[in-house]
Tab-separated table of C-alpha atoms in Angstrom:
chain	number	residue	atom	x	y	z
A	281	UNK	CA	0.000	0.000	0.000
A	282	UNK	CA	1.299	3.453	-0.868
A	283	UNK	CA	2.217	5.654	2.061
A	284	UNK	CA	1.960	8.990	0.248
A	285	UNK	CA	-1.537	10.084	1.171
A	286	UNK	CA	-3.524	12.615	-0.771
A	287	UNK	CA	-5.896	14.267	1.647
A	288	UNK	CA	-9.450	14.415	0.364
A	289	UNK	CA	-10.116	17.122	2.953
A	290	UNK	CA	-9.523	20.758	2.256
A	291	UNK	CA	-6.561	21.739	4.406
A	292	UNK	CA	-6.964	24.266	7.163
A	293	UNK	CA	-4.242	25.958	9.179
A	294	UNK	CA	-4.175	24.848	12.794
A	295	UNK	CA	-3.292	27.396	15.489
A	296	UNK	CA	0.297	27.122	16.780
A	297	UNK	CA	1.339	27.788	20.371
A	298	UNK	CA	4.585	29.188	18.973
A	299	UNK	CA	2.924	32.389	17.712
A	300	UNK	CA	-0.172	34.538	18.021
A	301	UNK	CA	-2.373	32.056	16.151
A	302	UNK	CA	-2.414	29.768	19.171
A	303	UNK	CA	-1.656	32.097	22.101
A	304	UNK	CA	-4.155	34.452	23.671
A	305	UNK	CA	-1.970	37.449	24.460
A	306	UNK	CA	-3.495	40.877	24.046
A	307	UNK	CA	-4.868	43.957	25.758
A	308	UNK	CA	-4.745	42.577	29.304
A	309	UNK	CA	-1.061	41.772	28.993
A	310	UNK	CA	-0.315	45.090	27.295
A	311	UNK	CA	-2.042	47.086	30.039
A	312	UNK	CA	-0.103	45.233	32.744
A	313	UNK	CA	3.165	45.679	30.866
A	314	UNK	CA	2.535	49.393	30.392
A	315	UNK	CA	1.863	49.769	34.094
A	316	UNK	CA	5.094	47.989	34.968
A	317	UNK	CA	7.115	50.086	32.518
A	318	UNK	CA	5.552	53.360	33.591
A	319	UNK	CA	6.394	52.553	37.210
A	320	UNK	CA	10.086	52.435	36.291
A	321	UNK	CA	10.526	49.471	38.687
A	322	UNK	CA	11.399	46.333	36.777
A	323	UNK	CA	12.998	44.304	39.579
A	324	UNK	CA	10.773	42.019	41.618
A	325	UNK	CA	12.582	42.955	44.834
A	326	UNK	CA	10.889	46.379	44.648
A	327	UNK	CA	7.948	45.895	42.296
A	328	UNK	CA	4.414	44.598	42.769
A	329	UNK	CA	3.593	42.273	39.873
A	330	UNK	CA	5.737	39.300	40.834
A	331	UNK	CA	4.514	39.505	44.424
A	332	UNK	CA	0.936	39.645	43.152
A	333	UNK	CA	1.557	36.617	40.925
A	334	UNK	CA	2.923	34.661	43.890
A	335	UNK	CA	-0.050	35.518	46.086
A	336	UNK	CA	-2.633	34.767	43.412
A	337	UNK	CA	-0.998	31.535	42.306
A	338	UNK	CA	-0.789	30.270	45.901
A	339	UNK	CA	-4.511	31.017	46.259
A	340	UNK	CA	-5.292	29.287	42.960
A	341	UNK	CA	-3.355	26.211	44.069
A	342	UNK	CA	-4.677	26.210	47.622
A	343	UNK	CA	-1.159	26.174	49.098
A	344	UNK	CA	0.633	28.275	51.685
A	345	UNK	CA	3.504	29.556	49.546
A	346	UNK	CA	4.360	30.219	45.894
A	347	UNK	CA	7.497	31.862	44.533
A	348	UNK	CA	8.171	32.943	40.965
A	349	UNK	CA	11.481	32.339	39.215
A	350	UNK	CA	13.071	32.779	35.824
A	351	UNK	CA	12.051	29.540	34.086
A	352	UNK	CA	10.798	26.001	34.629
A	353	UNK	CA	14.275	24.536	34.946
A	354	UNK	CA	14.997	27.141	37.625
A	355	UNK	CA	11.853	25.986	39.438
A	356	UNK	CA	13.080	22.395	39.522
A	357	UNK	CA	16.585	23.480	40.516
A	358	UNK	CA	15.091	25.564	43.313
A	359	UNK	CA	13.060	22.578	44.528
A	360	UNK	CA	16.102	20.322	44.586
A	361	UNK	CA	18.178	22.943	46.362
A	362	UNK	CA	15.482	23.153	49.028
A	363	UNK	CA	15.716	19.380	49.544
A	364	UNK	CA	19.507	19.932	49.777
A	365	UNK	CA	20.999	16.551	48.786
A	366	UNK	CA	24.475	15.507	49.795
A	367	UNK	CA	26.861	14.810	46.878
A	368	UNK	CA	26.042	11.362	45.549
A	369	UNK	CA	22.505	11.255	46.950
A	370	UNK	CA	19.892	9.921	44.545
A	371	UNK	CA	16.750	11.454	43.049
A	372	UNK	CA	14.274	9.031	41.508
A	373	UNK	CA	12.689	10.337	38.326
A	374	UNK	CA	11.438	9.409	34.854
A	375	UNK	CA	13.395	9.003	31.635
A	376	UNK	CA	10.475	10.436	29.642
A	377	UNK	CA	11.022	14.093	30.396
A	378	UNK	CA	12.763	17.219	29.207
A	379	UNK	CA	16.466	17.461	30.025
A	380	UNK	CA	15.671	20.651	31.924
A	381	UNK	CA	14.132	18.441	34.597
A	382	UNK	CA	17.300	16.367	34.951
A	383	UNK	CA	20.255	18.749	34.760
A	384	UNK	CA	19.271	20.439	38.067
A	385	UNK	CA	19.781	17.083	39.773
A	386	UNK	CA	23.346	16.960	38.483
A	387	UNK	CA	24.000	20.613	39.346
A	388	UNK	CA	23.056	19.783	42.938
A	389	UNK	CA	25.667	16.973	42.854
A	390	UNK	CA	22.999	14.265	43.002
A	391	UNK	CA	22.430	11.231	40.808
A	392	UNK	CA	19.282	10.852	38.678
A	393	UNK	CA	17.969	7.313	39.160
A	394	UNK	CA	15.392	6.354	36.573
A	395	UNK	CA	12.280	4.401	37.411
A	396	UNK	CA	10.123	2.759	34.757
A	397	UNK	CA	6.706	4.128	33.767
A	398	UNK	CA	3.224	2.838	33.127
A	399	UNK	CA	3.178	2.479	29.312
A	400	UNK	CA	-0.480	3.557	29.150
A	401	UNK	CA	-0.190	6.823	31.120
A	402	UNK	CA	3.562	7.458	30.594
A	403	UNK	CA	3.844	8.290	34.313
A	404	UNK	CA	5.808	6.885	37.235
A	405	UNK	CA	3.874	4.656	39.629
A	406	UNK	CA	4.397	3.702	43.260
A	407	UNK	CA	5.351	0.212	42.097
A	408	UNK	CA	8.064	1.392	39.692
A	409	UNK	CA	9.372	3.973	42.170
A	410	UNK	CA	9.661	1.416	44.956
A	411	UNK	CA	11.953	-0.735	42.821
A	412	UNK	CA	14.337	2.233	42.445
A	413	UNK	CA	14.533	3.231	46.126
A	414	UNK	CA	17.872	2.744	47.874
A	415	UNK	CA	19.415	3.939	51.164
A	416	UNK	CA	20.785	6.895	49.154
A	417	UNK	CA	17.394	8.070	47.863
A	418	UNK	CA	16.978	11.729	48.823
A	419	UNK	CA	13.895	12.688	46.808
A	420	UNK	CA	11.325	11.490	44.286
A	421	UNK	CA	10.500	13.712	41.305
A	422	UNK	CA	7.124	12.878	39.740
A	423	UNK	CA	6.267	14.300	36.302
A	424	UNK	CA	2.593	14.628	35.342
A	425	UNK	CA	3.283	14.044	31.670
A	426	UNK	CA	1.107	15.766	29.066
A	427	UNK	CA	-1.212	17.014	31.853
A	428	UNK	CA	-2.296	13.538	33.030
A	429	UNK	CA	-1.947	13.247	36.836
A	430	UNK	CA	0.225	10.466	38.208
A	431	UNK	CA	-1.380	8.346	40.939
A	432	UNK	CA	-0.236	10.594	43.751
A	433	UNK	CA	-2.200	8.934	46.542
A	434	UNK	CA	-0.238	5.695	46.148
A	435	UNK	CA	3.031	7.536	45.519
A	436	UNK	CA	2.655	9.733	48.608
A	437	UNK	CA	1.784	6.724	50.772
A	438	UNK	CA	5.015	5.060	49.664
A	439	UNK	CA	7.068	8.233	50.063
A	440	UNK	CA	5.739	8.968	53.546
A	441	UNK	CA	6.411	5.402	54.655
A	442	UNK	CA	10.056	5.869	53.663
A	443	UNK	CA	10.302	9.524	54.777
A	444	UNK	CA	11.278	10.641	51.258
A	445	UNK	CA	10.206	14.114	50.044
A	446	UNK	CA	8.312	14.350	46.752
A	447	UNK	CA	8.775	17.030	44.092
A	448	UNK	CA	5.993	17.321	41.502
A	449	UNK	CA	6.940	18.485	38.008
A	450	UNK	CA	3.703	20.138	36.880
A	451	UNK	CA	5.146	21.999	33.886
A	452	UNK	CA	2.622	20.325	31.572
A	453	UNK	CA	-0.209	19.998	34.075
A	454	UNK	CA	-1.635	23.373	35.109
A	455	UNK	CA	-5.067	22.796	36.619
A	456	UNK	CA	-4.834	18.997	36.587
A	457	UNK	CA	-6.415	17.335	39.616
A	458	UNK	CA	-6.598	14.051	41.439
A	459	UNK	CA	-9.449	13.470	43.904
A	460	UNK	CA	-10.216	17.174	43.662
A	461	UNK	CA	-6.700	18.243	44.702
A	462	UNK	CA	-4.563	20.057	42.152
A	463	UNK	CA	-1.284	18.470	41.166
A	464	UNK	CA	1.502	20.449	42.763
A	465	UNK	CA	-0.367	20.419	46.089
A	466	UNK	CA	0.109	16.687	46.740
A	467	UNK	CA	3.860	16.548	47.222
A	468	UNK	CA	6.260	18.574	49.314
A	469	UNK	CA	7.033	20.932	46.422
A	470	UNK	CA	5.273	21.698	43.142
A	471	UNK	CA	7.101	23.096	40.093
A	472	UNK	CA	5.522	24.909	37.135
A	473	UNK	CA	6.748	26.358	33.844
A	474	UNK	CA	5.539	29.405	31.924
A	475	UNK	CA	7.528	28.547	28.793
A	476	UNK	CA	6.146	29.430	25.357
A	477	UNK	CA	4.099	26.281	24.838
A	478	UNK	CA	2.642	25.748	28.317
A	479	UNK	CA	-0.991	26.286	29.409
A	480	UNK	CA	-0.169	29.924	30.197
A	481	UNK	CA	2.987	31.620	28.998
A	482	UNK	CA	5.425	34.446	29.547
A	483	UNK	CA	7.930	33.033	27.049
A	484	UNK	CA	10.014	31.758	29.947
A	485	UNK	CA	9.194	31.671	33.636
A	486	UNK	CA	8.645	29.339	36.553
A	487	UNK	CA	6.801	28.982	39.863
A	488	UNK	CA	7.435	26.775	42.906
A	489	UNK	CA	4.833	25.970	45.554
A	490	UNK	CA	4.843	24.353	48.995
A	491	UNK	CA	2.911	23.947	52.220
A	492	UNK	CA	6.118	23.335	54.180
A	493	UNK	CA	7.382	26.620	55.695
A	494	UNK	CA	10.990	25.410	55.935
A	495	UNK	CA	11.106	24.307	52.312
A	496	UNK	CA	9.350	27.493	51.233
A	497	UNK	CA	11.883	29.635	53.084
A	498	UNK	CA	14.796	27.821	51.499
A	499	UNK	CA	13.259	28.121	48.026
A	500	UNK	CA	12.711	31.843	48.488
A	501	UNK	CA	16.332	32.235	49.533
A	502	UNK	CA	17.710	30.092	46.703
A	503	UNK	CA	15.918	32.225	44.111
A	504	UNK	CA	17.503	35.316	45.698
A	505	UNK	CA	21.186	34.262	45.981
A	506	UNK	CA	20.389	33.125	49.546
A	507	UNK	CA	20.218	36.756	50.624
A	508	UNK	CA	17.860	37.230	53.548
A	509	UNK	CA	15.735	40.144	52.354
A	510	UNK	CA	13.898	41.607	55.326
A	511	UNK	CA	15.982	39.793	57.922
A	512	UNK	CA	17.389	41.712	60.888
A	513	UNK	CA	20.937	40.838	59.865
A	514	UNK	CA	20.760	39.560	56.268
A	515	UNK	CA	23.602	37.629	54.720
A	516	UNK	CA	24.208	35.183	51.869
A	517	UNK	CA	23.441	32.075	53.908
A	518	UNK	CA	24.449	29.346	51.445
A	519	UNK	CA	25.447	28.719	47.826
A	520	UNK	CA	22.556	29.842	45.625
A	521	UNK	CA	21.574	31.351	42.295
A	522	UNK	CA	19.849	34.509	41.145
A	523	UNK	CA	16.706	33.015	39.643
A	524	UNK	CA	14.419	36.009	40.166
A	525	UNK	CA	11.584	36.753	37.772
A	526	UNK	CA	11.503	40.364	36.548
A	527	UNK	CA	8.477	42.639	36.737
A	528	UNK	CA	7.799	42.587	32.979
A	529	UNK	CA	7.480	38.810	33.046
A	530	UNK	CA	5.451	39.027	36.229
A	531	UNK	CA	3.046	41.499	34.646
A	532	UNK	CA	2.350	39.177	31.725
A	533	UNK	CA	2.008	36.225	34.120
A	534	UNK	CA	-0.572	38.031	36.249
A	535	UNK	CA	-2.680	38.717	33.156
A	536	UNK	CA	-2.287	35.150	31.903
A	537	UNK	CA	-3.229	33.645	35.256
A	538	UNK	CA	-6.641	35.297	35.072
A	539	UNK	CA	-7.268	33.300	31.878
A	540	UNK	CA	-5.971	29.933	33.087
A	541	UNK	CA	-9.336	28.513	34.133
A	542	UNK	CA	-10.816	29.336	30.743
A	543	UNK	CA	-7.810	27.897	28.904
A	544	UNK	CA	-8.024	24.646	30.872
A	545	UNK	CA	-11.755	24.369	30.172
A	546	UNK	CA	-11.167	24.886	26.449
A	547	UNK	CA	-8.424	22.267	26.309
A	548	UNK	CA	-10.431	19.650	28.187
A	549	UNK	CA	-13.483	20.280	26.004
A	550	UNK	CA	-11.482	19.934	22.796
A	551	UNK	CA	-9.799	16.804	24.152
A	552	UNK	CA	-13.204	15.298	24.952
A	553	UNK	CA	-14.235	15.910	21.356
A	554	UNK	CA	-11.070	14.226	20.093
A	555	UNK	CA	-11.647	11.222	22.331
A	556	UNK	CA	-15.264	10.881	21.240
A	557	UNK	CA	-14.265	11.121	17.582
A	558	UNK	CA	-11.359	8.670	17.696
A	559	UNK	CA	-12.224	6.078	20.336
A	560	UNK	CA	-13.562	3.489	17.892
A	561	UNK	CA	-10.532	3.349	15.584
A	562	UNK	CA	-8.809	-0.060	15.516
A	563	UNK	CA	-5.121	0.041	16.430
A	564	UNK	CA	-5.463	3.454	18.098
A	565	UNK	CA	-6.137	4.157	21.780
A	566	UNK	CA	-7.159	7.506	23.225
A	567	UNK	CA	-5.594	8.797	26.484
A	568	UNK	CA	-5.869	6.566	29.567
A	569	UNK	CA	-7.209	8.740	32.397
A	570	UNK	CA	-8.109	7.504	35.884
A	571	UNK	CA	-11.732	8.082	36.891
A	572	UNK	CA	-10.666	10.245	39.858
A	573	UNK	CA	-8.327	12.397	37.737
A	574	UNK	CA	-8.714	15.584	35.721
A	575	UNK	CA	-6.374	15.571	32.715
A	576	UNK	CA	-5.685	19.077	31.352
A	577	UNK	CA	-4.044	18.134	28.047
A	578	UNK	CA	-0.851	20.059	27.458
A	579	UNK	CA	-0.855	17.905	24.331
A	580	UNK	CA	-3.237	15.201	23.170
A	581	UNK	CA	-1.607	11.781	22.850
A	582	UNK	CA	-2.690	8.687	20.988
A	583	UNK	CA	-1.309	5.208	21.599
A	584	UNK	CA	-0.603	3.552	18.266
A	585	UNK	CA	-0.212	-0.168	17.562
A	586	UNK	CA	2.421	0.367	14.908
A	587	UNK	CA	2.277	-3.120	13.429
A	588	UNK	CA	-1.301	-2.521	12.360
A	589	UNK	CA	-0.490	0.377	10.032
A	590	UNK	CA	1.471	0.573	6.812
A	591	UNK	CA	4.736	2.265	7.716
A	592	UNK	CA	3.979	1.938	11.433
A	593	UNK	CA	3.612	4.973	13.667
A	594	UNK	CA	5.895	6.957	11.332
A	595	UNK	CA	3.652	6.191	8.368
A	596	UNK	CA	0.641	7.467	10.243
A	597	UNK	CA	2.537	10.579	11.385
A	598	UNK	CA	3.641	11.228	7.796
A	599	UNK	CA	0.037	11.024	6.632
A	600	UNK	CA	-1.017	13.580	9.233
A	601	UNK	CA	1.850	15.922	8.435
A	602	UNK	CA	0.730	15.892	4.805
A	603	UNK	CA	-2.448	17.408	6.197
A	604	UNK	CA	-0.394	20.023	8.126
A	605	UNK	CA	-0.971	18.369	11.507
A	606	UNK	CA	2.455	18.663	13.130
A	607	UNK	CA	2.378	15.551	15.280
A	608	UNK	CA	5.376	13.992	17.010
A	609	UNK	CA	5.834	10.224	17.126
A	610	UNK	CA	7.783	9.011	20.197
A	611	UNK	CA	7.750	12.485	21.822
A	612	UNK	CA	11.415	12.753	22.990
A	613	UNK	CA	12.563	9.976	20.608
A	614	UNK	CA	14.677	8.151	23.223
A	615	UNK	CA	14.883	7.776	27.018
A	616	UNK	CA	16.840	10.565	28.698
A	617	UNK	CA	19.541	8.170	29.858
A	618	UNK	CA	20.484	7.586	26.222
A	619	UNK	CA	21.401	11.271	25.804
A	620	UNK	CA	25.133	12.002	25.806
A	621	UNK	CA	25.145	14.091	28.987
A	622	UNK	CA	23.958	11.072	30.985
A	623	UNK	CA	25.079	8.139	28.858
A	624	UNK	CA	28.655	9.457	28.539
A	625	UNK	CA	28.580	11.343	31.860
A	626	UNK	CA	29.591	14.642	30.232
A	627	UNK	CA	29.281	17.052	33.113
A	628	UNK	CA	32.051	19.250	34.610
A	629	UNK	CA	35.189	19.170	32.486
A	630	UNK	CA	36.394	15.594	32.293
A	631	UNK	CA	35.528	14.868	35.918
A	632	UNK	CA	32.266	12.933	35.255
A	633	UNK	CA	31.158	14.341	38.627
A	634	UNK	CA	28.748	13.563	40.292
A	635	UNK	CA	28.510	10.228	38.473
A	636	UNK	CA	31.847	9.284	40.069
A	637	UNK	CA	29.878	8.963	43.336
A	638	UNK	CA	27.139	6.754	41.904
A	639	UNK	CA	26.391	3.165	42.825
A	640	UNK	CA	26.822	0.873	39.794
A	641	UNK	CA	23.148	-0.085	40.043
A	642	UNK	CA	22.107	3.570	39.892
A	643	UNK	CA	23.654	4.035	36.463
A	644	UNK	CA	22.609	0.690	35.025
A	645	UNK	CA	20.425	1.611	32.067
A	646	UNK	CA	19.910	-1.897	30.717
A	647	UNK	CA	16.958	-1.968	28.374
A	648	UNK	CA	15.241	-4.796	30.235
A	649	UNK	CA	14.886	-2.562	33.306
A	650	UNK	CA	12.619	-0.160	31.418
A	651	UNK	CA	10.019	-2.118	29.430
A	652	UNK	CA	7.281	0.438	30.092
A	653	UNK	CA	9.484	3.345	29.058
A	654	UNK	CA	10.449	1.833	25.725
A	655	UNK	CA	6.896	0.667	25.021
A	656	UNK	CA	5.508	4.112	25.827
A	657	UNK	CA	7.935	5.922	23.547
A	658	UNK	CA	7.479	3.410	20.727
A	659	UNK	CA	3.709	3.813	20.701
A	660	UNK	CA	2.954	7.437	21.586
A	661	UNK	CA	1.863	9.923	18.929
A	662	UNK	CA	1.713	13.472	20.291
A	663	UNK	CA	-0.833	15.820	18.712
A	664	UNK	CA	-0.708	19.608	19.141
A	665	UNK	CA	-3.379	21.404	21.159
A	666	UNK	CA	-3.828	24.945	22.439
A	667	UNK	CA	-6.471	27.385	23.660
A	668	UNK	CA	-7.177	28.755	20.180
A	669	UNK	CA	-8.526	25.457	18.803
A	670	UNK	CA	-12.132	25.646	17.654
A	671	UNK	CA	-14.649	22.910	16.937
A	672	UNK	CA	-13.674	23.240	13.264
A	673	UNK	CA	-10.022	22.598	14.051
A	674	UNK	CA	-10.857	19.549	16.148
A	675	UNK	CA	-13.175	18.158	13.478
A	676	UNK	CA	-10.416	18.581	10.906
A	677	UNK	CA	-7.950	16.692	13.118
A	678	UNK	CA	-10.464	13.893	13.733
A	679	UNK	CA	-11.335	13.554	10.051
A	680	UNK	CA	-7.653	13.600	9.070
A	681	UNK	CA	-6.702	10.900	11.563
A	682	UNK	CA	-9.636	8.718	10.594
A	683	UNK	CA	-8.825	9.118	6.907
A	684	UNK	CA	-5.105	8.397	7.317
A	685	UNK	CA	-5.727	5.485	9.679
A	686	UNK	CA	-8.268	3.917	7.338
A	687	UNK	CA	-5.944	4.162	4.328
A	688	UNK	CA	-2.957	2.741	6.209
A	689	UNK	CA	-4.668	0.097	8.330
A	690	UNK	CA	-3.369	-3.449	7.749
A	691	UNK	CA	-5.351	-5.234	10.441
């Protein structure tokens, strides 16, 4: 069967979250920016917008503390610095994630230890985490991939039984919930990203949250070079970065935050339409979501049985791209531990530090240890989604997938 598909549908241009077609940025952001500029105060140590963002985001999350920082990677670095691992301590995490979630572990002289994932949800589970725990485990970092909440009740029960703090990477999961509790409020620390393609955006930006006053204090300090603003006798108390968010970014973030509930509602509605329109296709599975969870769909992912389609998952992706649907088979293409920085331990000069402190088992990336990870990456097809999608856009995506799948289906 030929794999070059000629779309019978008239092509339409889908909105992109990389430009104004798919991002709702306008008068509200401009008014806030103008106010910040006219004030002449663009540093968050003196301004009002970043402080307002922190207060409003904490209220939105239902947590005691929220602090803004310069980007999502800074948020994760701040969280790890608050946990304060000793050199060679271990942080359990997933290999299906952005490298920005892993390099902070190395910068804090700790070892990323990868646990396997559930191949249907792409998330860590209590069962896979437990297999990775060792006496050197200092923290667990749980990523809510694509906006689908991990099973935090089971994970927190395990973590509390071992007295291990939990960091939630919620970069893709604004507004996602489990049992009515937002992700980011389950663990000891929640981390969020305001990068260009996230649910709300400032181009770059990050937020950390916590209900633990000691962790919150340390995160606040780490963002501010460990300088004790407001203290009776301030000093630089420990090694720390300057990860402050500026007032211009904060102004845009405040305006965007007011729209977050609407954006989440739009995404979930469009995702429900996609699921309804695609759930009967043979060889294709729609997202697996627990009944007690609210998935907020950073992207919409299909699970593809590649052997049932001519050309496999790549053939199907090619057919969709011919219809201008910029989908991504396999998401990150390979597990993070196959990237050179981790595989070849390319860190600080030729030192290989902190991998020189690692247990052999901690850096054993044998394929048979990660069946769920490899299955998940081999079968996932990531479809774009953003707040500017309309019913027409969703119908076009559904019709295109159904058409391509029908033409390529082998049975």
